[in-house]
Amino acid sequence: MESEFDQQSAAGRAVVIGAGLGGLSAAMRLCAKGYAVTVVDRLDTVGGRGSSVQQGGHRFDLGPTIVTVPQVFEKLWADCGRDFRKDVTLEPLDPFYEIRWPDGSIFTMRSGEEAMRDEVRRMSPRDLKGFDRFLKDAHRRYVIGFEGMVAKPMHRLWDTLKVLPTFAMLRADRSILGLAKARVKDSRLQMALSFHPLFIGGDPMHVTSMYALVSHLEANFGVHYAQGGVQAIADAMAKVVRSQGGQILLREEVSKIAFSAGKAEAVELKSGKQLAAPLIVSNADAGHTYETLMADHQKRRWTPKKLNRKRWSMGLFVWYFGTKGTADMWQDVGHHTILSGPRYEGLLRDIFIKGKLADDMSLYLHRPSVTDPSAAPAGDDTFYALSPVPHLGFKNPVDWSAMKAEYQDKVAAVLDQTLPGFRDRITTELVYTPEDFRDRYLSPHGCGFSLEPRILQSAWFRPHNVSEEADGLFLVGAGTHPGAGLPGVVSSAEVLGKLVPDAPMRADVKMAAE
């Protein structure tokens, strides 16, 4: 095995596995602490699930598109002595998005609570008081669940136990859909107030009502779009890491983490290289980290058997396509549109419980070219249509090699109601199924967001940021605390920064200065 660091001590070195936004955030924070950081990723670009593909003059943003709580990025940059707003241009959106139902009704999510009250009053006047109660619910959950827990280490059981009385008072045992039903009677509003966990892979029928806090985040911090897509944020992160002295190795896949006497000591690459470091941070999916990268290391908690018992987030069918000469067409379709299907709860049961690929669907339609000219050639459009589908871990998983074309036709039939004639305008396209998520991102069961964020798979019950399985190993990203979504994965690196001391040499300098 060829070692990259045979000629110098590994002390003060850190290796980050994965150049997703969690890994890049971790690298920035470790560099700021004085570590010599190497980031390794198997893809040909940084960003992980937030990366993009250029095809036929169109930029396809492969993953997240909505930026909420930009403050987490601003704090990350500030903690590294930099200004996020100088590196990334964020466009505040208003409206945030539209939700459309088959009966033709539309609910527009807007900036400001009064504008939202106007929407509720227009759709279902009798639910206005209940909506106000929901907003108060959302604020209380934000204070406890976001301000109180998101960026704090939760690897000690007591840190979770001490918030349980408050959770009980807030009825955290009730699902977000259950809370919405208790506050409003219109079934469309119930969907509009409860669907947000789908953005991070959670079933609204079972995910805790604490996720009502997302409504508070949107109302108070807004919904933004990064010019250049989330790829632009990842690129800016990589630029900061390199300016801090860190290095990023692309097209290099990690085969295993090496240990000695229960301590992490190196990362071995499929190319035959070994990167020695006493500090290793995995931004790979927690399931992949424990089941594959640590396959020959005995685990105390996250054994294959235990991982198999966990509930995983749903899979995603994503159709990326570019259209010719459509910039002035479909003018009622904005940046973000949610096309709700004829069923809500029944579809959720099919996806999360039964593992059944239904004939009907709900779609998220992304049209970045109305906000970002760089997403498509002049006069053209870039889209993606995303359908939540079952992951591959069910007893009889979907065979996407056989079903992809048929399901794509079904998606097209739904889209044609909103984008009439769109298929005749397509010049380039790309389709990702759960099989692609499994193969491209090494995601267990091809799921889109790692472990589902149920209450007993959150905080202490989630894989810890400081690994329970070996000294010197840490986790960031969607599969650890606090969870998926841009604020979550960036905050996981903030938690890391609170757990990892300054690099040895930097600590020595501080002591000498004192």
Tab-separated table of C-alpha atoms in Angstrom, residues 141-455:
chain	number	residue	atom	x	y	z
A	141	ARG	CA	-40.872	24.124	17.856
A	142	TYR	CA	-38.293	26.337	16.175
A	143	VAL	CA	-37.062	27.642	19.532
A	144	ILE	CA	-36.681	24.143	20.996
A	145	GLY	CA	-35.836	22.059	17.932
A	146	PHE	CA	-33.730	24.418	15.845
A	147	GLU	CA	-32.215	27.020	18.139
A	148	GLY	CA	-31.910	24.536	20.983
A	149	MET	CA	-30.662	21.393	19.245
A	150	VAL	CA	-29.562	21.694	15.612
A	151	ALA	CA	-25.999	22.924	16.104
A	152	LYS	CA	-25.410	21.243	19.462
A	153	PRO	CA	-23.735	17.862	20.006
A	154	MET	CA	-26.292	15.183	20.848
A	155	HIS	CA	-24.052	12.148	21.375
A	156	ARG	CA	-24.713	11.996	25.098
A	157	LEU	CA	-28.046	10.392	25.989
A	158	TRP	CA	-28.698	12.989	28.675
A	159	ASP	CA	-28.733	15.773	26.053
A	160	THR	CA	-31.751	14.100	24.477
A	161	LEU	CA	-33.427	12.975	27.705
A	162	LYS	CA	-33.457	16.472	29.200
A	163	VAL	CA	-35.555	17.851	26.327
A	164	LEU	CA	-38.156	15.058	26.516
A	165	PRO	CA	-40.462	16.900	28.953
A	166	THR	CA	-40.587	19.837	26.543
A	167	PHE	CA	-41.123	17.458	23.640
A	168	ALA	CA	-44.015	15.916	25.541
A	169	MET	CA	-45.530	19.340	26.179
A	170	LEU	CA	-45.260	20.137	22.459
A	171	ARG	CA	-46.748	16.766	21.512
A	172	ALA	CA	-43.658	15.750	19.560
A	173	ASP	CA	-45.149	12.252	19.532
A	174	ARG	CA	-47.812	13.505	17.128
A	175	SER	CA	-46.936	13.564	13.443
A	176	ILE	CA	-46.645	16.785	11.478
A	177	LEU	CA	-49.728	15.726	9.508
A	178	GLY	CA	-51.523	15.017	12.771
A	179	LEU	CA	-50.712	18.536	13.978
A	180	ALA	CA	-51.908	20.071	10.716
A	181	LYS	CA	-55.182	18.118	10.965
A	182	ALA	CA	-55.665	19.360	14.519
A	183	ARG	CA	-55.318	22.970	13.374
A	184	VAL	CA	-57.006	23.203	9.949
A	185	LYS	CA	-59.877	21.295	8.351
A	186	ASP	CA	-59.314	21.860	4.639
A	187	SER	CA	-57.452	18.800	3.305
A	188	ARG	CA	-55.443	20.963	0.908
A	189	LEU	CA	-54.178	23.136	3.754
A	190	GLN	CA	-53.389	20.017	5.771
A	191	MET	CA	-51.118	18.917	2.926
A	192	ALA	CA	-49.611	22.412	2.476
A	193	LEU	CA	-48.682	22.635	6.166
A	194	SER	CA	-47.339	19.101	6.519
A	195	PHE	CA	-45.466	18.124	3.354
A	196	HIS	CA	-42.144	19.824	4.193
A	197	PRO	CA	-40.467	16.709	5.688
A	198	LEU	CA	-40.553	15.226	2.169
A	199	PHE	CA	-37.801	17.732	1.322
A	200	ILE	CA	-35.539	15.785	3.696
A	201	GLY	CA	-36.907	12.300	3.104
A	202	GLY	CA	-39.522	12.027	5.865
A	203	ASP	CA	-43.056	10.632	5.807
A	204	PRO	CA	-45.409	13.419	7.047
A	205	MET	CA	-47.715	10.746	8.501
A	206	HIS	CA	-44.974	9.555	10.863
A	207	VAL	CA	-42.352	12.304	11.177
A	208	THR	CA	-42.624	14.280	14.411
A	209	SER	CA	-44.601	17.507	14.582
A	210	MET	CA	-41.346	19.238	15.540
A	211	TYR	CA	-40.857	19.666	11.787
A	212	ALA	CA	-43.529	22.358	11.864
A	213	LEU	CA	-40.501	24.539	12.582
A	214	VAL	CA	-39.819	24.553	8.822
A	215	SER	CA	-42.851	26.813	8.366
A	216	HIS	CA	-41.255	29.239	10.818
A	217	LEU	CA	-37.926	29.059	8.996
A	218	GLU	CA	-39.551	29.894	5.672
A	219	ALA	CA	-41.715	32.684	7.068
A	220	ASN	CA	-38.874	34.368	8.955
A	221	PHE	CA	-35.739	33.607	6.935
A	222	GLY	CA	-37.247	33.261	3.480
A	223	VAL	CA	-36.590	30.928	0.586
A	224	HIS	CA	-33.573	31.702	-1.571
A	225	TYR	CA	-31.897	30.480	-4.715
A	226	ALA	CA	-28.136	30.529	-5.230
A	227	GLN	CA	-27.159	31.939	-8.623
A	228	GLY	CA	-25.320	29.087	-10.314
A	229	GLY	CA	-27.311	26.596	-8.254
A	230	VAL	CA	-26.151	24.826	-5.104
A	231	GLN	CA	-23.113	23.834	-7.183
A	232	ALA	CA	-22.004	27.474	-6.858
A	233	ILE	CA	-22.085	27.146	-3.063
A	234	ALA	CA	-20.052	23.934	-3.235
A	235	ASP	CA	-17.540	25.539	-5.592
A	236	ALA	CA	-17.189	28.516	-3.246
A	237	MET	CA	-16.607	26.134	-0.338
A	238	ALA	CA	-13.916	24.294	-2.283
A	239	LYS	CA	-12.249	27.605	-3.102
A	240	VAL	CA	-12.152	28.512	0.578
A	241	VAL	CA	-10.709	25.105	1.524
A	242	ARG	CA	-7.942	25.428	-1.050
A	243	SER	CA	-7.179	28.998	0.064
A	244	GLN	CA	-6.845	27.648	3.621
A	245	GLY	CA	-4.206	25.190	2.446
A	246	GLY	CA	-6.466	22.157	2.151
A	247	GLN	CA	-6.435	19.856	-0.852
A	248	ILE	CA	-9.298	18.130	-2.663
A	249	LEU	CA	-8.764	14.846	-4.478
A	250	LEU	CA	-11.479	14.080	-7.023
A	251	ARG	CA	-12.045	10.807	-8.925
A	252	GLU	CA	-10.584	8.939	-5.935
A	253	GLU	CA	-12.817	6.438	-4.129
A	254	VAL	CA	-12.275	5.347	-0.548
A	255	SER	CA	-12.300	1.574	-0.127
A	256	LYS	CA	-11.924	1.370	3.654
A	257	ILE	CA	-11.011	3.131	6.847
A	258	ALA	CA	-8.022	1.562	8.578
A	259	PHE	CA	-7.838	1.231	12.356
A	260	SER	CA	-5.223	0.330	14.910
A	261	ALA	CA	-6.026	-0.495	18.519
A	262	GLY	CA	-9.524	0.905	18.114
A	263	LYS	CA	-8.367	4.193	16.640
A	264	ALA	CA	-8.785	5.489	13.106
A	265	GLU	CA	-5.387	5.856	11.492
A	266	ALA	CA	-5.786	6.045	7.701
A	267	VAL	CA	-8.047	6.032	4.691
A	268	GLU	CA	-7.308	3.530	1.946
A	269	LEU	CA	-8.218	4.387	-1.642
A	270	LYS	CA	-9.149	2.034	-4.456
A	271	SER	CA	-6.203	3.436	-6.413
A	272	GLY	CA	-3.890	1.849	-3.847
A	273	LYS	CA	-2.942	5.007	-1.987
A	274	GLN	CA	-3.226	5.373	1.755
A	275	LEU	CA	-3.877	8.706	3.456
A	276	ALA	CA	-2.646	8.564	7.048
A	277	ALA	CA	-4.368	10.779	9.596
A	278	PRO	CA	-5.422	10.457	13.235
A	279	LEU	CA	-8.591	12.429	12.473
A	280	ILE	CA	-11.031	11.102	9.862
A	281	VAL	CA	-14.390	12.650	9.032
A	282	SER	CA	-16.867	10.714	6.910
A	283	ASN	CA	-19.347	12.641	4.812
A	284	ALA	CA	-20.308	9.388	3.140
A	285	ASP	CA	-23.749	8.111	4.084
A	286	ALA	CA	-23.656	6.800	7.647
A	287	GLY	CA	-24.928	3.426	6.427
A	288	HIS	CA	-22.152	3.190	3.822
A	289	THR	CA	-19.567	4.285	6.366
A	290	TYR	CA	-20.449	1.606	8.889
A	291	GLU	CA	-21.410	-1.229	6.582
A	292	THR	CA	-18.834	-0.844	3.795
A	293	LEU	CA	-15.934	1.397	4.817
A	294	MET	CA	-15.793	-0.360	8.203
A	295	ALA	CA	-16.792	-3.816	6.970
A	296	ASP	CA	-13.905	-5.584	8.699
A	297	HIS	CA	-14.064	-3.511	11.888
A	298	GLN	CA	-16.175	-4.916	14.699
A	299	LYS	CA	-19.073	-2.602	15.544
A	300	ARG	CA	-20.737	-2.216	18.929
A	301	ARG	CA	-23.829	-0.290	17.887
A	302	TRP	CA	-24.156	0.221	14.122
A	303	THR	CA	-24.003	-3.395	13.034
A	304	PRO	CA	-25.424	-4.490	9.648
A	305	LYS	CA	-28.343	-6.069	11.505
A	306	LYS	CA	-29.204	-2.834	13.260
A	307	LEU	CA	-28.857	-0.775	10.091
A	308	ASN	CA	-31.217	-3.151	8.308
A	309	ARG	CA	-33.840	-2.576	10.996
A	310	LYS	CA	-33.784	1.182	10.490
A	311	ARG	CA	-36.301	3.099	8.405
A	312	TRP	CA	-34.730	4.791	5.405
A	313	SER	CA	-35.892	7.838	3.496
A	314	MET	CA	-37.747	7.461	0.213
A	315	GLY	CA	-36.149	7.114	-3.183
A	316	LEU	CA	-36.364	9.707	-5.944
A	317	PHE	CA	-37.214	9.565	-9.624
A	318	VAL	CA	-35.800	12.738	-11.171
A	319	TRP	CA	-36.208	13.731	-14.807
A	320	TYR	CA	-33.911	16.554	-15.908
A	321	PHE	CA	-34.692	18.111	-19.280
A	322	GLY	CA	-33.938	21.165	-21.375
A	323	THR	CA	-36.483	22.719	-23.729
A	324	LYS	CA	-35.962	24.867	-26.834
A	325	GLY	CA	-37.505	28.297	-27.266
A	326	THR	CA	-39.811	28.075	-24.240
A	327	ALA	CA	-38.656	31.009	-22.115
A	328	ASP	CA	-41.846	32.917	-22.955
A	329	MET	CA	-44.119	29.876	-22.684
A	330	TRP	CA	-45.954	28.554	-19.606
A	331	GLN	CA	-45.722	31.960	-17.953
A	332	ASP	CA	-47.833	30.798	-15.030
A	333	VAL	CA	-45.103	28.329	-14.044
A	334	GLY	CA	-42.520	29.864	-11.748
A	335	HIS	CA	-39.273	28.702	-10.192
A	336	HIS	CA	-40.761	26.121	-7.802
A	337	THR	CA	-44.076	24.323	-8.314
A	338	ILE	CA	-45.534	21.359	-6.439
A	339	LEU	CA	-48.073	19.331	-8.378
A	340	SER	CA	-50.061	17.449	-5.753
A	341	GLY	CA	-51.606	14.210	-6.939
A	342	PRO	CA	-55.144	12.986	-6.321
A	343	ARG	CA	-54.076	11.169	-3.136
A	344	TYR	CA	-51.921	12.378	-0.267
A	345	GLU	CA	-52.025	9.886	2.583
A	346	GLY	CA	-52.585	6.887	0.304
A	347	LEU	CA	-49.582	7.819	-1.798
A	348	LEU	CA	-47.449	8.287	1.313
A	349	ARG	CA	-48.412	4.777	2.481
A	350	ASP	CA	-47.471	3.328	-0.900
A	351	ILE	CA	-44.063	5.037	-0.857
A	352	PHE	CA	-42.995	4.632	2.769
A	353	ILE	CA	-44.885	1.629	4.123
A	354	LYS	CA	-45.836	-0.674	1.261
A	355	GLY	CA	-42.859	0.026	-1.018
A	356	LYS	CA	-45.267	0.147	-3.955
A	357	LEU	CA	-44.717	2.195	-7.115
A	358	ALA	CA	-48.135	3.810	-7.585
A	359	ASP	CA	-49.698	4.827	-10.879
A	360	ASP	CA	-50.471	8.291	-9.504
A	361	MET	CA	-47.856	10.687	-8.156
A	362	SER	CA	-47.055	14.090	-6.778
A	363	LEU	CA	-44.272	16.057	-8.466
A	364	TYR	CA	-41.898	18.846	-7.548
A	365	LEU	CA	-41.152	20.910	-10.669
A	366	HIS	CA	-38.009	23.033	-10.724
A	367	ARG	CA	-37.557	25.766	-13.368
A	368	PRO	CA	-34.346	27.607	-12.427
A	369	SER	CA	-34.045	29.356	-15.779
A	370	VAL	CA	-36.743	31.877	-14.767
A	371	THR	CA	-34.358	33.140	-12.059
A	372	ASP	CA	-30.891	32.171	-13.287
A	373	PRO	CA	-29.893	32.886	-16.930
A	374	SER	CA	-26.856	30.599	-16.573
A	375	ALA	CA	-29.100	27.535	-16.237
A	376	ALA	CA	-30.097	27.426	-19.928
A	377	PRO	CA	-29.201	28.914	-23.321
A	378	ALA	CA	-30.920	32.224	-24.125
A	379	GLY	CA	-34.590	31.699	-24.917
A	380	ASP	CA	-34.567	28.128	-23.589
A	381	ASP	CA	-35.490	26.511	-20.282
A	382	THR	CA	-34.029	24.021	-17.837
A	383	PHE	CA	-36.357	21.878	-15.727
A	384	TYR	CA	-36.374	18.980	-13.394
A	385	ALA	CA	-39.367	16.994	-12.258
A	386	LEU	CA	-38.977	14.970	-9.069
A	387	SER	CA	-41.304	12.186	-7.946
A	388	PRO	CA	-40.917	10.559	-4.500
A	389	VAL	CA	-40.833	6.777	-4.943
A	390	PRO	CA	-40.029	3.748	-2.744
A	391	HIS	CA	-36.391	3.046	-1.945
A	392	LEU	CA	-34.808	-0.244	-2.991
A	393	GLY	CA	-34.818	-1.868	0.434
A	394	PHE	CA	-38.319	-3.336	0.319
A	395	LYS	CA	-38.914	-7.039	-0.186
A	396	ASN	CA	-39.825	-6.659	-3.861
A	397	PRO	CA	-38.022	-3.487	-4.980
A	398	VAL	CA	-38.870	-1.728	-8.210
A	399	ASP	CA	-36.786	-2.929	-11.159
A	400	TRP	CA	-35.998	0.447	-12.625
A	401	SER	CA	-34.207	-0.976	-15.650
A	402	ALA	CA	-37.591	-2.370	-16.666
A	403	MET	CA	-39.849	0.396	-15.313
A	404	LYS	CA	-37.971	3.624	-16.061
A	405	ALA	CA	-39.415	4.362	-19.523
A	406	GLU	CA	-42.961	3.436	-18.491
A	407	TYR	CA	-42.824	5.578	-15.376
A	408	GLN	CA	-41.299	8.451	-17.329
A	409	ASP	CA	-44.327	8.358	-19.631
A	410	LYS	CA	-46.615	8.586	-16.606
A	411	VAL	CA	-44.664	11.577	-15.304
A	412	ALA	CA	-44.928	13.170	-18.749
A	413	ALA	CA	-48.709	12.768	-18.733
A	414	VAL	CA	-48.899	14.669	-15.433
A	415	LEU	CA	-46.472	17.371	-16.574
A	416	ASP	CA	-48.362	17.900	-19.812
A	417	GLN	CA	-51.248	19.320	-17.799
A	418	THR	CA	-48.934	22.113	-16.606
A	419	LEU	CA	-46.446	22.322	-19.507
A	420	PRO	CA	-48.601	21.461	-22.537
A	421	GLY	CA	-46.513	20.176	-25.444
A	422	PHE	CA	-43.281	20.224	-23.428
A	423	ARG	CA	-42.038	16.872	-24.683
A	424	ASP	CA	-41.907	18.144	-28.283
A	425	ARG	CA	-39.554	20.899	-27.100
A	426	ILE	CA	-37.037	18.711	-25.271
A	427	THR	CA	-33.502	18.897	-26.684
A	428	THR	CA	-31.605	17.073	-23.946
A	429	GLU	CA	-32.599	14.991	-20.927
A	430	LEU	CA	-31.302	12.857	-18.107
A	431	VAL	CA	-33.142	10.551	-15.696
A	432	TYR	CA	-31.996	9.433	-12.242
A	433	THR	CA	-33.741	6.611	-10.386
A	434	PRO	CA	-32.972	5.141	-6.935
A	435	GLU	CA	-30.537	2.826	-8.726
A	436	ASP	CA	-28.541	5.882	-9.833
A	437	PHE	CA	-28.574	7.291	-6.303
A	438	ARG	CA	-27.239	3.945	-5.088
A	439	ASP	CA	-24.489	3.830	-7.704
A	440	ARG	CA	-23.526	7.528	-7.907
A	441	TYR	CA	-23.766	8.477	-4.234
A	442	LEU	CA	-23.321	5.022	-2.646
A	443	SER	CA	-26.630	5.610	-0.898
A	444	PRO	CA	-28.046	2.580	0.985
A	445	HIS	CA	-31.148	1.283	-0.807
A	446	GLY	CA	-30.801	4.160	-3.275
A	447	CYS	CA	-32.581	6.434	-0.819
A	448	GLY	CA	-32.469	10.174	-1.337
A	449	PHE	CA	-31.766	11.418	2.201
A	450	SER	CA	-30.181	8.658	4.312
A	451	LEU	CA	-32.093	7.599	7.457
A	452	GLU	CA	-35.670	8.806	7.673
A	453	PRO	CA	-35.955	11.607	10.287
A	454	ARG	CA	-38.400	9.894	12.636
A	455	ILE	CA	-38.280	10.866	16.282
